[in-house]
Short mmCIF file of C-alpha atoms and ligand atoms in Angstrom, two decimals:
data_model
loop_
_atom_site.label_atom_id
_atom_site.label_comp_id
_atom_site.label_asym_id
_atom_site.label_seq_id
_atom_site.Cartn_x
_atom_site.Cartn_y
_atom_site.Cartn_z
CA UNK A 1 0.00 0.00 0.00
CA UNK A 2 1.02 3.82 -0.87
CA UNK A 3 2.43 5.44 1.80
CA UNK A 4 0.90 8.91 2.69
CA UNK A 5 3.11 11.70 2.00
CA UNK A 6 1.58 14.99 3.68
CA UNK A 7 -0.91 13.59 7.04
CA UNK A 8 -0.28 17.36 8.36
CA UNK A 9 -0.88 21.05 6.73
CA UNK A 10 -2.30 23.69 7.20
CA UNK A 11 -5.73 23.98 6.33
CA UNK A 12 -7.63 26.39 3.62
CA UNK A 13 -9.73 27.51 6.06
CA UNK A 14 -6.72 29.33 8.13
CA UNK A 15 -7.83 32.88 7.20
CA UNK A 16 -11.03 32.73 9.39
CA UNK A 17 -10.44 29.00 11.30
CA UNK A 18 -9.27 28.77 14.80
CA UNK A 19 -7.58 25.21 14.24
CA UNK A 20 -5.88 25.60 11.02
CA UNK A 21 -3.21 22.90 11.96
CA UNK A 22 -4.32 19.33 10.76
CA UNK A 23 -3.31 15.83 10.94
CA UNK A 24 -4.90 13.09 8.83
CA UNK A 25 -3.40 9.22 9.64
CA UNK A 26 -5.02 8.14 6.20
CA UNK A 27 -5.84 9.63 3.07
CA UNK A 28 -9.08 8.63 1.82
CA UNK A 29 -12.00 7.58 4.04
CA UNK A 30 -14.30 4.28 3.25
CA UNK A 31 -17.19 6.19 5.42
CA UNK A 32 -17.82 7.60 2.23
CA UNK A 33 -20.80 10.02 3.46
CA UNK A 34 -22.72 11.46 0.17
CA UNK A 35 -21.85 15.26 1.14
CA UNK A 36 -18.36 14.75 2.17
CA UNK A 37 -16.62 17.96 1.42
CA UNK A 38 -12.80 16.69 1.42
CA UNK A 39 -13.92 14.82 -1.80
CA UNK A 40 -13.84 18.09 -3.54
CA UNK A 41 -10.73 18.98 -1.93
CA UNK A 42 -7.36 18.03 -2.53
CA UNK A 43 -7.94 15.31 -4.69
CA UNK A 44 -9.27 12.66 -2.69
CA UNK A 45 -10.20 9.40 -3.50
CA UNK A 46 -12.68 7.90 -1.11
CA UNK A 47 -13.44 4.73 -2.55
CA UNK A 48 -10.78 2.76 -3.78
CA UNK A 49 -7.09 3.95 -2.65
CA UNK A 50 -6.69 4.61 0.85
CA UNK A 51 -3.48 5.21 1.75
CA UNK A 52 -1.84 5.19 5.43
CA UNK A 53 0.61 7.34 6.50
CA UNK A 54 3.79 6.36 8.05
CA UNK A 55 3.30 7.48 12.06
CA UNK A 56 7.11 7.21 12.92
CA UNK A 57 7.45 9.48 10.14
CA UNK A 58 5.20 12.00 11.91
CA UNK A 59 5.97 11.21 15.97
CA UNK A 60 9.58 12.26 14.76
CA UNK A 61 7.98 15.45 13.24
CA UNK A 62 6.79 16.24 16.15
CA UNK A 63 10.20 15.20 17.99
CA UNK A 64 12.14 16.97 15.87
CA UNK A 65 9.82 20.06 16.51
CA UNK A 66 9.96 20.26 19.87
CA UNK A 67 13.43 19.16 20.91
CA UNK A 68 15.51 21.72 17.77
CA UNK A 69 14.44 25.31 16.87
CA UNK A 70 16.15 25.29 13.77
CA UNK A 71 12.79 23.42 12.16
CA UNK A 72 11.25 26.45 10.92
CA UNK A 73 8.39 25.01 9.01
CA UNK A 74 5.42 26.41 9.66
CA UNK A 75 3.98 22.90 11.14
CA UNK A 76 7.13 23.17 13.59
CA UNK A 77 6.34 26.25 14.40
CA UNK A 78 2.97 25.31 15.33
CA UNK A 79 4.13 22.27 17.36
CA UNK A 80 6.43 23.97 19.24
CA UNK A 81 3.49 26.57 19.88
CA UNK A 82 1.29 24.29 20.94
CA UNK A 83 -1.57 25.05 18.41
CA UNK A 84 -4.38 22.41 18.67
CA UNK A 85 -4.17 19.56 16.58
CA UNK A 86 -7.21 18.75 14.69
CA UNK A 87 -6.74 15.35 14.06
CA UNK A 88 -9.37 13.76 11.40
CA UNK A 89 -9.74 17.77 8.75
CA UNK A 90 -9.96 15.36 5.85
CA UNK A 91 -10.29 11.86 6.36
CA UNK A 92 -11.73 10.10 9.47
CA UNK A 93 -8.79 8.67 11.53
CA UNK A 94 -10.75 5.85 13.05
CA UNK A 95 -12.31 4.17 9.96
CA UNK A 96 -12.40 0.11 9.30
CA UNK A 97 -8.58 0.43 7.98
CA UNK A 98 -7.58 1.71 11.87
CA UNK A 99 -8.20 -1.89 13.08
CA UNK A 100 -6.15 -3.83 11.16
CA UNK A 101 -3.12 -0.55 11.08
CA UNK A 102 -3.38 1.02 14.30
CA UNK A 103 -1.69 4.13 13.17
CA UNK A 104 -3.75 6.58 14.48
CA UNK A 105 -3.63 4.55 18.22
CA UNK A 106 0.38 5.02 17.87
CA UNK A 107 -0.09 8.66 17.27
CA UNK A 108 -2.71 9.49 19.83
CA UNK A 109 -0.65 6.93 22.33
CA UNK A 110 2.53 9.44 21.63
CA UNK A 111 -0.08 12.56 21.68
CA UNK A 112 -1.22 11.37 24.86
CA UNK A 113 2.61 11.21 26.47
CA UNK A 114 3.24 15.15 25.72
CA UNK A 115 -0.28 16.17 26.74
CA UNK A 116 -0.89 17.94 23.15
CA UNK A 117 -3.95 19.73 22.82
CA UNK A 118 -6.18 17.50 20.09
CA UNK A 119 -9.26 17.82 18.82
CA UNK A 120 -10.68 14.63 17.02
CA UNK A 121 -12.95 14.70 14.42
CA UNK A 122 -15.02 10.87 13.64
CA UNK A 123 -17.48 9.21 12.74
CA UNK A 124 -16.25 5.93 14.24
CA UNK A 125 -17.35 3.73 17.23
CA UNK A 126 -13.56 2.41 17.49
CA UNK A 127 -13.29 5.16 19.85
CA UNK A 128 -14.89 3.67 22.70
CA UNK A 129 -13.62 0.40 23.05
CA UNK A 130 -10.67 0.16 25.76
CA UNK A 131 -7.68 0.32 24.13
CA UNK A 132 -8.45 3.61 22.64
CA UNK A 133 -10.29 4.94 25.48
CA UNK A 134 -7.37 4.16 27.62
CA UNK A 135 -5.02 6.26 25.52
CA UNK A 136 -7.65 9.45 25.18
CA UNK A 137 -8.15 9.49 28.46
CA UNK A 138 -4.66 9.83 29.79
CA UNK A 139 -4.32 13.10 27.49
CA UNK A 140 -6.05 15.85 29.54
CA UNK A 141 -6.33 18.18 26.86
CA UNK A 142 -8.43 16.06 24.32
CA UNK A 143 -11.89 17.03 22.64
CA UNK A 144 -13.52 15.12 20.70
CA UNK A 145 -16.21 16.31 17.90
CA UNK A 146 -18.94 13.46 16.66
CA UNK A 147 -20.05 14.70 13.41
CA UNK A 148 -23.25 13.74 12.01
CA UNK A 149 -26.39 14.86 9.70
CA UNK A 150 -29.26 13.77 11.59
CA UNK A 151 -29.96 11.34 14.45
CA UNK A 152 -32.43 9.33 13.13
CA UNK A 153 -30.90 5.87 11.60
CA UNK A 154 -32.97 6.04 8.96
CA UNK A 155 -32.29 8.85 7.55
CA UNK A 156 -28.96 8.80 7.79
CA UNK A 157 -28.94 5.50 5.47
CA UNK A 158 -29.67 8.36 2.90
CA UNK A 159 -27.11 10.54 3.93
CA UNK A 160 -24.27 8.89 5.41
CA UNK A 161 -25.51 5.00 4.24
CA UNK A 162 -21.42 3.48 4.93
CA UNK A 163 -21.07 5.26 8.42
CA UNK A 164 -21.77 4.71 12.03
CA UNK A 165 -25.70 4.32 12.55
CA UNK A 166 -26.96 7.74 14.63
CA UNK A 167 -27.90 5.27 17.25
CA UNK A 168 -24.34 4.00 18.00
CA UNK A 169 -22.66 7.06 17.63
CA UNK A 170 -25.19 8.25 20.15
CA UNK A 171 -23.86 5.34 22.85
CA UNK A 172 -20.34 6.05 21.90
CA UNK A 173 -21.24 9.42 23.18
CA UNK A 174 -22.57 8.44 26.22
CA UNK A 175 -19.08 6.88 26.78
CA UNK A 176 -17.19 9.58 26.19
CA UNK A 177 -19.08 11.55 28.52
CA UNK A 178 -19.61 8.61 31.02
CA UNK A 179 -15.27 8.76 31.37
CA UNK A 180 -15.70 12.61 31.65
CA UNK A 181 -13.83 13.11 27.55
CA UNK A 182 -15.00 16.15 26.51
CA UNK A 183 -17.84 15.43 23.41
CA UNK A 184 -18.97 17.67 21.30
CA UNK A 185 -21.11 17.26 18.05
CA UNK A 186 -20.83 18.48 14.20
CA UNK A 187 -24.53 19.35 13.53
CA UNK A 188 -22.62 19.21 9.95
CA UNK A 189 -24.34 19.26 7.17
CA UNK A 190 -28.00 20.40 8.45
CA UNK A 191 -30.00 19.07 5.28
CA UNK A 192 -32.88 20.36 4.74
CA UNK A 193 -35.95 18.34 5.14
CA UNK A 194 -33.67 15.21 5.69
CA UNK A 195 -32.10 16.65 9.37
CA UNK A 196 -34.87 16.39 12.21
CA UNK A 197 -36.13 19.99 13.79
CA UNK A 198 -33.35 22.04 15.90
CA UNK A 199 -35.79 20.70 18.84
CA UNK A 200 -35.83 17.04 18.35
CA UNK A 201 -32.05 16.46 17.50
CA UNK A 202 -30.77 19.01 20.28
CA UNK A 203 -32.92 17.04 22.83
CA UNK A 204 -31.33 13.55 21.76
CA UNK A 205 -27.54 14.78 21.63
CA UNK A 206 -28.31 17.00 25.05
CA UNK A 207 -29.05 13.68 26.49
CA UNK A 208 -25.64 11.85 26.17
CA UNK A 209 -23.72 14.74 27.55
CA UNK A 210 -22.28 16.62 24.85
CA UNK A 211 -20.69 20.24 25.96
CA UNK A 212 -20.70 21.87 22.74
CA UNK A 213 -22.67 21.83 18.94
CA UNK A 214 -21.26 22.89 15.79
CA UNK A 215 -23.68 23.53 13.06
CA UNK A 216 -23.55 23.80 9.64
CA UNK A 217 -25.90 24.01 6.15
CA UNK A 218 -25.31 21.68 3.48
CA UNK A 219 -23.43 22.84 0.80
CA UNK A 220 -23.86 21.53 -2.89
CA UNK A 221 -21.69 21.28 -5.31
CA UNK A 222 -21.92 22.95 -8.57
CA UNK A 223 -21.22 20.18 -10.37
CA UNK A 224 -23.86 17.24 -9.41
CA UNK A 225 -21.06 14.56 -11.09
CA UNK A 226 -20.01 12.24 -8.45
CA UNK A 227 -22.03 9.36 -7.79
CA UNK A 228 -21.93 10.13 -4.18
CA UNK A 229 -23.98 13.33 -4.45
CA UNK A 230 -25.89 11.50 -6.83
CA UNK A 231 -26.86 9.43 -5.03
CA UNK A 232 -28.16 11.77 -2.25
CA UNK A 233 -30.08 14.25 -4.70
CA UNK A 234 -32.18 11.07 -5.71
CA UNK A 235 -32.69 9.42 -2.26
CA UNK A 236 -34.60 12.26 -1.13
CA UNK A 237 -38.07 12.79 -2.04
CA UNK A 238 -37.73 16.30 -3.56
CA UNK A 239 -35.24 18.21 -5.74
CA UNK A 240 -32.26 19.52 -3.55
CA UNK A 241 -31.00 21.47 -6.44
CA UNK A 242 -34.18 22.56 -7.32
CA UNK A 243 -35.18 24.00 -3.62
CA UNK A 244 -31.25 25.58 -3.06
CA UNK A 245 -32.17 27.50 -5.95
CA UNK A 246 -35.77 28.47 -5.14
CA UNK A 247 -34.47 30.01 -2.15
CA UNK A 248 -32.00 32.25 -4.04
CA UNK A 249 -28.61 29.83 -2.97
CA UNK A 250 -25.63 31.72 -4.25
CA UNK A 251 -22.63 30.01 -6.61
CA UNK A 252 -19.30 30.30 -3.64
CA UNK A 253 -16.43 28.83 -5.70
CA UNK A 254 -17.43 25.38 -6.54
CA UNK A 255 -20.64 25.12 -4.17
CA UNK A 256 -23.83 26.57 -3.84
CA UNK A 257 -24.71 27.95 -0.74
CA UNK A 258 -27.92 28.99 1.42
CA UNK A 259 -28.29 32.87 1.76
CA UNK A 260 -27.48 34.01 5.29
CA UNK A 261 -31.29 35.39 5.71
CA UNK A 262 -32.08 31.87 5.00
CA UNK A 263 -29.50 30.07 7.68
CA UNK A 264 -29.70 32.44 10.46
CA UNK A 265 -33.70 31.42 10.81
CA UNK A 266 -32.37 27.64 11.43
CA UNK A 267 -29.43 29.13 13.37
CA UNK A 268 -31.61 31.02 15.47
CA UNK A 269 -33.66 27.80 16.38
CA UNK A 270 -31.05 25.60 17.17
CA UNK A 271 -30.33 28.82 19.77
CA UNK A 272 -33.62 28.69 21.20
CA UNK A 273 -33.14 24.72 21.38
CA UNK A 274 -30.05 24.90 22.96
CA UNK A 275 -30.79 27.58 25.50
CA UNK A 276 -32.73 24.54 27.50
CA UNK A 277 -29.38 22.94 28.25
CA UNK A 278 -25.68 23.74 29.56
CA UNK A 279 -24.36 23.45 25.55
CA UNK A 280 -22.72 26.00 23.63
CA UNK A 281 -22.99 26.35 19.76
CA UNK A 282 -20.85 27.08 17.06
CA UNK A 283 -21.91 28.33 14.05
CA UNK A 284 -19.73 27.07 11.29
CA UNK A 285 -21.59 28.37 8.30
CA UNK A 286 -18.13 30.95 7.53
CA UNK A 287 -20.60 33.95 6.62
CA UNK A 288 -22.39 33.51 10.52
CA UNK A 289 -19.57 32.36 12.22
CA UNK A 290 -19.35 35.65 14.37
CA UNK A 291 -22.84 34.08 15.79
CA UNK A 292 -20.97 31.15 17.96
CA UNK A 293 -20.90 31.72 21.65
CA UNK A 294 -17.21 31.23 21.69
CA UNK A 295 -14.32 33.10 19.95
CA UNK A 296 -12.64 29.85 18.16
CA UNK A 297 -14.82 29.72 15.35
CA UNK A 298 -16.90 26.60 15.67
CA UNK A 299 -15.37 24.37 17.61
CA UNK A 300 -15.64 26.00 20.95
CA UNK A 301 -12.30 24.69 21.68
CA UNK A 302 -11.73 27.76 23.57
CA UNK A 303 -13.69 27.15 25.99
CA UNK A 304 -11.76 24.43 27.10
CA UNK A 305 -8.62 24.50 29.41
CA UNK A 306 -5.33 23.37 27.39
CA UNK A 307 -6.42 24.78 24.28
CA UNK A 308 -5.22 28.46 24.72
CA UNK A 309 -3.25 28.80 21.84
CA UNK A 310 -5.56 28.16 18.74
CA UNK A 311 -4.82 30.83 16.39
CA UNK A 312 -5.76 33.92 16.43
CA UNK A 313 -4.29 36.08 13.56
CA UNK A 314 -7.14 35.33 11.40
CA UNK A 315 -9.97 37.01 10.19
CA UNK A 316 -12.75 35.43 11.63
CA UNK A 317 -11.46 36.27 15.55
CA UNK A 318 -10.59 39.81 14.09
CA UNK A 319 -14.77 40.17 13.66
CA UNK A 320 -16.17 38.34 16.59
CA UNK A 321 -13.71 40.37 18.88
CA UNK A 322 -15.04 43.56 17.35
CA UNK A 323 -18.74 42.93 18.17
CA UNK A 324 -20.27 46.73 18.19
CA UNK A 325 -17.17 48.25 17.14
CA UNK A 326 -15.13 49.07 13.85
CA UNK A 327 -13.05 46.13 12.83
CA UNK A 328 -9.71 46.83 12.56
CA UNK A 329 -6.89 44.89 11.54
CA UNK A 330 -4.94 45.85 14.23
CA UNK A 331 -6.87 44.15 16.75
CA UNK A 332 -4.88 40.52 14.72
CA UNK A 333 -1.63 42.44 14.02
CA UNK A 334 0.14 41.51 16.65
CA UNK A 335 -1.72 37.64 17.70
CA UNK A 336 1.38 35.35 17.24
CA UNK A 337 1.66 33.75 13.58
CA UNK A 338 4.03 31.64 12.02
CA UNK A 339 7.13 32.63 9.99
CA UNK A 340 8.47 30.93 6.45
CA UNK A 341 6.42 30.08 3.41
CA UNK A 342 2.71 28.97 3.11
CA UNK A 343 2.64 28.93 -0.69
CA UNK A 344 2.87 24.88 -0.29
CA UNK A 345 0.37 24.60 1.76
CA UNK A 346 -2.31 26.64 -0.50
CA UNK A 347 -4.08 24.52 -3.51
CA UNK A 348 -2.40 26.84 -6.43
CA UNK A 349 -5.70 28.78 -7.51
CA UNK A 350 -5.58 30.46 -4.48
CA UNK A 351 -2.08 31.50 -3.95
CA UNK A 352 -0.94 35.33 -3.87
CA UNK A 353 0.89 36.83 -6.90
CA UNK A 354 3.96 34.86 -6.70
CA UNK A 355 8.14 36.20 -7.53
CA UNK A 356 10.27 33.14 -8.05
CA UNK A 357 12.85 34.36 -5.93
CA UNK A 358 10.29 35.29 -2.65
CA UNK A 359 7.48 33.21 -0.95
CA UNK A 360 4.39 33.90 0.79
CA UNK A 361 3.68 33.85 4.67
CA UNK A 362 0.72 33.45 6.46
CA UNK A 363 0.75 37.44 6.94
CA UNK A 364 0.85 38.05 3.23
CA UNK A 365 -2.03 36.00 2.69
CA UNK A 366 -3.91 37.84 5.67
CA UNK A 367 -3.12 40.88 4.41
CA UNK A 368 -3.75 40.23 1.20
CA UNK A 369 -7.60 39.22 1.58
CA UNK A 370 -8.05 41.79 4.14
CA UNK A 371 -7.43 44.38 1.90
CA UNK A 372 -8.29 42.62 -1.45
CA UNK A 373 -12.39 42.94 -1.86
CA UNK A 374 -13.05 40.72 -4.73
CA UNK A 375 -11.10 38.06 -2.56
CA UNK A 376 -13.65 34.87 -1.02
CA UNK A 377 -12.01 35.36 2.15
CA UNK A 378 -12.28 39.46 2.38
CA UNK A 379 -14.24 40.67 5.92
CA UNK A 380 -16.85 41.79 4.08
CA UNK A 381 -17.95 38.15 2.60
CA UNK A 382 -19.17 38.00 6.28
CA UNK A 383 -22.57 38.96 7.09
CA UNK A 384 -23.31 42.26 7.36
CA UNK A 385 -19.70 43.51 7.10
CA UNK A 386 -19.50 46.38 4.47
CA UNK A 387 -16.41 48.52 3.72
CA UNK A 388 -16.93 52.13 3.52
CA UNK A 389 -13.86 53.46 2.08
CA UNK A 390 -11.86 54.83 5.06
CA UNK A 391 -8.14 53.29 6.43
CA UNK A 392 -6.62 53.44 9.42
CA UNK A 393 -2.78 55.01 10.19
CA UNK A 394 -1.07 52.06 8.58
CA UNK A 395 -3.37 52.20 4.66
CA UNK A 396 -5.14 48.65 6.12
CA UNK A 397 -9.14 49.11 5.40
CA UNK A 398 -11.31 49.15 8.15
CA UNK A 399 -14.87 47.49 8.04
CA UNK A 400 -17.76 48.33 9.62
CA UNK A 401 -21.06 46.19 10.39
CA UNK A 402 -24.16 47.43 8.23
CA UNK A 403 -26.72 47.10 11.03
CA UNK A 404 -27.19 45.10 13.85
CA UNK A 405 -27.44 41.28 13.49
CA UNK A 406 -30.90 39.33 14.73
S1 SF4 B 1 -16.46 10.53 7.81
FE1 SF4 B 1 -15.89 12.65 7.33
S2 SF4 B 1 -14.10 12.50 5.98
FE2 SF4 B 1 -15.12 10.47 6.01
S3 SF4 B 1 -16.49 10.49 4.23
FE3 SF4 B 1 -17.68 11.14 6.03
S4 SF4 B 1 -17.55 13.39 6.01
FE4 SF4 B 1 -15.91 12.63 4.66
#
């Protein structure tokens, strides 16, 4: 089998994502759900070639990082920083494969030993059974995020028919909790008319002692071509592309997404759900994101002890943290960021203007789509965020918020 050549990066989302640092054990996931998103990205291929990655390989990364400062990559900087891990951006690290390779065991068993601060994203009941409940639970700072579209089992053989049933996921949760791991849910995608009402699925998660909820529309892609969406638009019993475009769903790159009038209803019931219970939310749909009760996008990693130095020279944490008030780049300008290129890290369409002889560092690309407004990732591709043509001292543009937000 192919060896996996790059388990860690830095994801797309770092210009507005609190946990841009990512670790994936395989490349590829057999879950296979029918909206998976990392199927457009980066050229995966979910269904025949998984590929595992080598974890000595990446334990001496991490060795390397910590024990010489002359690694200056930007993952060693953001080892030796301490920047949460999230472990499982692009492929689940607990799928069938795990049992028979272990890799992902080795690396949270060597996680575990320096106390890193992980967040784990699955879909998998392998979590709960000893051996790797053992290992999470001697890391103190470990979260980890269930994701799923609905709870009901059969509905989810539409949506996610090669995945954990809702129904075990749900015990796995009560496990988690049960050994006090922190567990917090992915309400990712919400699909409309297939995902239950905020009511019904926050009262069934509430109950197996999740902390936190992320939440998240369904986005389609443009291009209906792989069987796996496919398959989705004809399971249900009405035309997805049809309604997405009935309620006015706008073209964003290669997807077409819900307006924000449209998602902050739903967002604003899964609020009114949630304010029953001791659970935070996190609004992941990028335009809303400023809507989460916590500053760390939508993780809510933040509010968690251990987990202090997500990143913050972004420009999602730039708008949350200027609730009320102009938003000014030099409330980021000085949040710690890592030196040395990025340009490897960035799919080539959406690189900055490049010079042979010079690279590109994470500032240069905040910069750049602060102050660029055609760019997707520009301040004003949030909500309610318009520029009015004024600057502060240093030429950056500052943004102001058009009127206040329901
Ligand atoms: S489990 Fe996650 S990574 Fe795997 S197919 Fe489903 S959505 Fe994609």
């Amino acid at each position: 089998m192919k060896e996996y050549k790059y388990p860690m990066g830095v994801t797309s989302q770092f210009s507005f994502c609190g946990l841009p640092f990512r670790l994936d054990t395989y490349s590829g996931c057999a879950f296979n759900c029918t909206y998976c998103f990392a199927r457009l990205r980066g050229g995966y291929n979910h269904t025949k070639k998984l590929r595992p990655a080598n974890p000595d390989r990446i334990i001496k990364k991490f060795k390397n990082a910590l024990t010489n400062e002359k690694q200056t990559s930007i993952i060693s900087q953001y080892i030796r920083r301490k920047m949460p891990l999230h472990f499982g951006g692009m492929s689940d690290p607990f799928q069938p494969i795990e049992k028979e390779m272990g890799i992902s065991w080795k690396i949270l068993k060597f996680l575990s030993r320096i106390k890193y601060p992980t967040i784990i994203s699955t879909k998998s009941t392998l979590i709960s059974s000893p051996k790797y409940l053992d290992v999470i639970k001697s890391n103190p700072n470990c979260i980890i995020q269930f994701s799923l579209s609905t709870t009901i089992d059969e509905n989810s053989q539409i949506s996610e028919p090669y995945s954990t049933s809702p129904s075990d996921l749900l015990k796995t949760i009560e496990v988690m909790s049960l050994n006090n791991i922190i567990a917090t849910i992915r309400w990712q995608p919400f699909i409309p008319y297939l995902s239950e009402s905020p009511s019904i699925f926050v009262k069934r998660v509430a109950s197996c002692g999740i902390r936190h909820i992320g939440f998240e529309h369904l986005k389609l892609p443009v291009e209906n071509q792989n069987p796996l969406w496919r398959r989705l638009s004809k399971s249900l019993e009405f035309d997805i592309y049809d309604y997405y475009k009935k309620n006015n769903a706008l073209v964003d790159g290669r997807e077409l997404v819900l307006p924000s009038d449209y998602k902050l209803i739903n967002i604003n019931r899964v609020k009114e759900a949630l304010s029953n219970y001791d659970i935070t939310l996190g609004v992941a749909d990028n335009d809303l994101q400023y809507l989460s009760d916590s500053k760390c996008c939508c993780s809510g990693a933040d509010l968690f002890h251990g987990f202090e130095n997500w990143n913050k020279f972004q420009i999602g944490y730039a708008i949350k943290a200027s609730e009320g008030k102009s938003i000014r780049f030099s409330l980021i300008k000085d949040m710690w960021k890592p030196t040395g290129s990025l340009d490897q890290h960035i799919n080539s369409d959406s690189r900055i203007i490049k010079n042979a002889n010079s690279y590109n560092r994470v500032e240069d690309y905040i910069i750049e789509r602060w102050q660029n407004l055609r760019s997707p990732f520009n301040p004003t591709r949030f909500y309610n965020i318009k520029y009015q043509n004024e600057l502060d001292e240093n030429g950056m543009k500052i943004y102001e918020w058009q009127k206040s937000k329901s």
